[in-house]
Amino acid sequence: MKVVILLFVAVAFAAPQYDRDAVVLRNDFDNIGVDGYNYAYETSNRISAQEQGQLVNPGTDNEAIAVRGQYSYLGPDGVTYTVTYIADENGFQPQGAHLPRA
């Protein structure tokens, strides 16, 4: 759940601050119980995100939630930036054309 909160904070800070009148165009949330969830949203200022989480290794010492998702936003330079990610027992693993690689 910490990953989800951190992603919302990251998207909020990455969003252009000049567009305070943005409205939500789409907001879907499907909490399918203990096993997982799906959500997606899109705003009028071209911010969007989607994520799915699934319980893996249920009932074991390695039980965890594996998350896959992406978020996009329009940068101040007019370019749309997209980050895809996996967050699981190996940590948060983002990928994006604008992100540095190891």
Short mmCIF file of C-alpha atoms in Angstrom, two decimals:
data_model
loop_
_atom_site.label_atom_id
_atom_site.label_comp_id
_atom_site.label_asym_id
_atom_site.label_seq_id
_atom_site.Cartn_x
_atom_site.Cartn_y
_atom_site.Cartn_z
CA MET A 1 0.00 0.00 0.00
CA LYS A 2 2.98 2.30 0.61
CA VAL A 3 3.86 2.01 -3.08
CA VAL A 4 0.39 3.19 -4.11
CA ILE A 5 0.59 6.22 -1.82
CA LEU A 6 4.08 7.09 -3.04
CA LEU A 7 2.91 6.88 -6.64
CA PHE A 8 0.04 9.26 -6.00
CA VAL A 9 2.46 11.71 -4.38
CA ALA A 10 4.90 11.37 -7.31
CA VAL A 11 2.17 12.02 -9.85
CA ALA A 12 0.90 15.01 -7.87
CA PHE A 13 4.34 16.61 -7.77
CA ALA A 14 5.03 15.78 -11.41
CA ALA A 15 1.80 17.42 -12.57
CA PRO A 16 1.87 20.98 -13.87
CA GLN A 17 0.93 23.28 -10.99
CA TYR A 18 -0.72 25.83 -13.29
CA ASP A 19 -3.75 23.64 -14.03
CA ARG A 20 -5.74 23.71 -10.81
CA ASP A 21 -9.07 23.52 -12.68
CA ALA A 22 -8.46 20.02 -14.00
CA VAL A 23 -11.39 17.63 -13.75
CA VAL A 24 -11.50 13.85 -13.50
CA LEU A 25 -12.55 12.33 -16.83
CA ARG A 26 -12.39 8.70 -15.75
CA ASN A 27 -12.06 6.98 -12.39
CA ASP A 28 -12.37 3.20 -12.25
CA PHE A 29 -11.69 1.12 -9.17
CA ASP A 30 -12.27 -2.59 -8.82
CA ASN A 31 -11.39 -4.02 -5.44
CA ILE A 32 -11.72 -7.72 -6.08
CA GLY A 33 -11.24 -8.63 -2.43
CA VAL A 34 -8.26 -10.12 -0.68
CA ASP A 35 -6.75 -11.44 -3.92
CA GLY A 36 -6.16 -8.14 -5.71
CA TYR A 37 -7.38 -4.87 -7.17
CA ASN A 38 -7.43 -2.74 -10.34
CA TYR A 39 -7.71 1.01 -10.73
CA ALA A 40 -7.39 3.61 -13.46
CA TYR A 41 -7.98 7.34 -13.74
CA GLU A 42 -7.55 10.14 -16.24
CA THR A 43 -7.81 13.90 -15.81
CA SER A 44 -8.44 16.76 -18.20
CA ASN A 45 -4.85 18.02 -17.82
CA ARG A 46 -3.51 14.78 -19.36
CA ILE A 47 -2.57 12.93 -16.20
CA SER A 48 -3.45 9.25 -16.21
CA ALA A 49 -2.60 6.13 -14.26
CA GLN A 50 -3.58 2.51 -14.07
CA GLU A 51 -2.50 -0.25 -11.75
CA GLN A 52 -3.32 -3.84 -10.90
CA GLY A 53 -2.28 -5.68 -7.79
CA GLN A 54 -2.41 -9.42 -7.20
CA LEU A 55 -1.72 -11.49 -4.11
CA VAL A 56 1.14 -13.91 -4.76
CA ASN A 57 2.24 -16.87 -2.65
CA PRO A 58 -0.89 -16.72 -0.45
CA GLY A 59 -0.65 -18.43 2.90
CA THR A 60 3.14 -18.70 2.85
CA ASP A 61 5.97 -16.77 4.48
CA ASN A 62 6.55 -15.17 1.05
CA GLU A 63 3.02 -13.80 0.69
CA ALA A 64 3.10 -10.42 -1.02
CA ILE A 65 1.20 -8.17 -3.39
CA ALA A 66 2.70 -7.95 -6.88
CA VAL A 67 1.79 -4.68 -8.59
CA ARG A 68 2.03 -3.64 -12.25
CA GLY A 69 1.07 -0.25 -13.53
CA GLN A 70 1.86 2.94 -15.37
CA TYR A 71 1.32 6.66 -15.05
CA SER A 72 1.64 9.51 -17.53
CA TYR A 73 1.66 13.27 -17.30
CA LEU A 74 2.21 16.24 -19.57
CA GLY A 75 5.48 17.96 -18.69
CA PRO A 76 5.99 21.73 -18.78
CA ASP A 77 7.95 21.20 -22.01
CA GLY A 78 4.82 19.81 -23.74
CA VAL A 79 6.12 16.22 -23.74
CA THR A 80 4.03 13.40 -22.29
CA TYR A 81 6.12 11.37 -19.86
CA THR A 82 5.16 7.77 -19.11
CA VAL A 83 6.50 5.49 -16.41
CA THR A 84 5.67 1.79 -16.30
CA TYR A 85 6.52 -0.14 -13.19
CA ILE A 86 6.47 -3.39 -11.29
CA ALA A 87 6.48 -3.43 -7.49
CA ASP A 88 6.87 -6.79 -5.83
CA GLU A 89 9.13 -8.68 -3.43
CA ASN A 90 12.06 -7.31 -5.48
CA GLY A 91 11.08 -3.69 -4.83
CA PHE A 92 9.85 -0.85 -7.03
CA GLN A 93 11.14 -1.21 -10.61
CA PRO A 94 10.22 1.79 -12.79
CA GLN A 95 10.95 2.14 -16.50
CA GLY A 96 10.57 5.16 -18.76
CA ALA A 97 12.34 6.64 -21.74
CA HIS A 98 13.23 9.72 -19.66
CA LEU A 99 14.58 7.77 -16.66
CA PRO A 100 18.28 7.01 -16.30
CA ARG A 101 19.35 3.37 -16.60
CA ALA A 102 21.92 1.61 -14.49
#
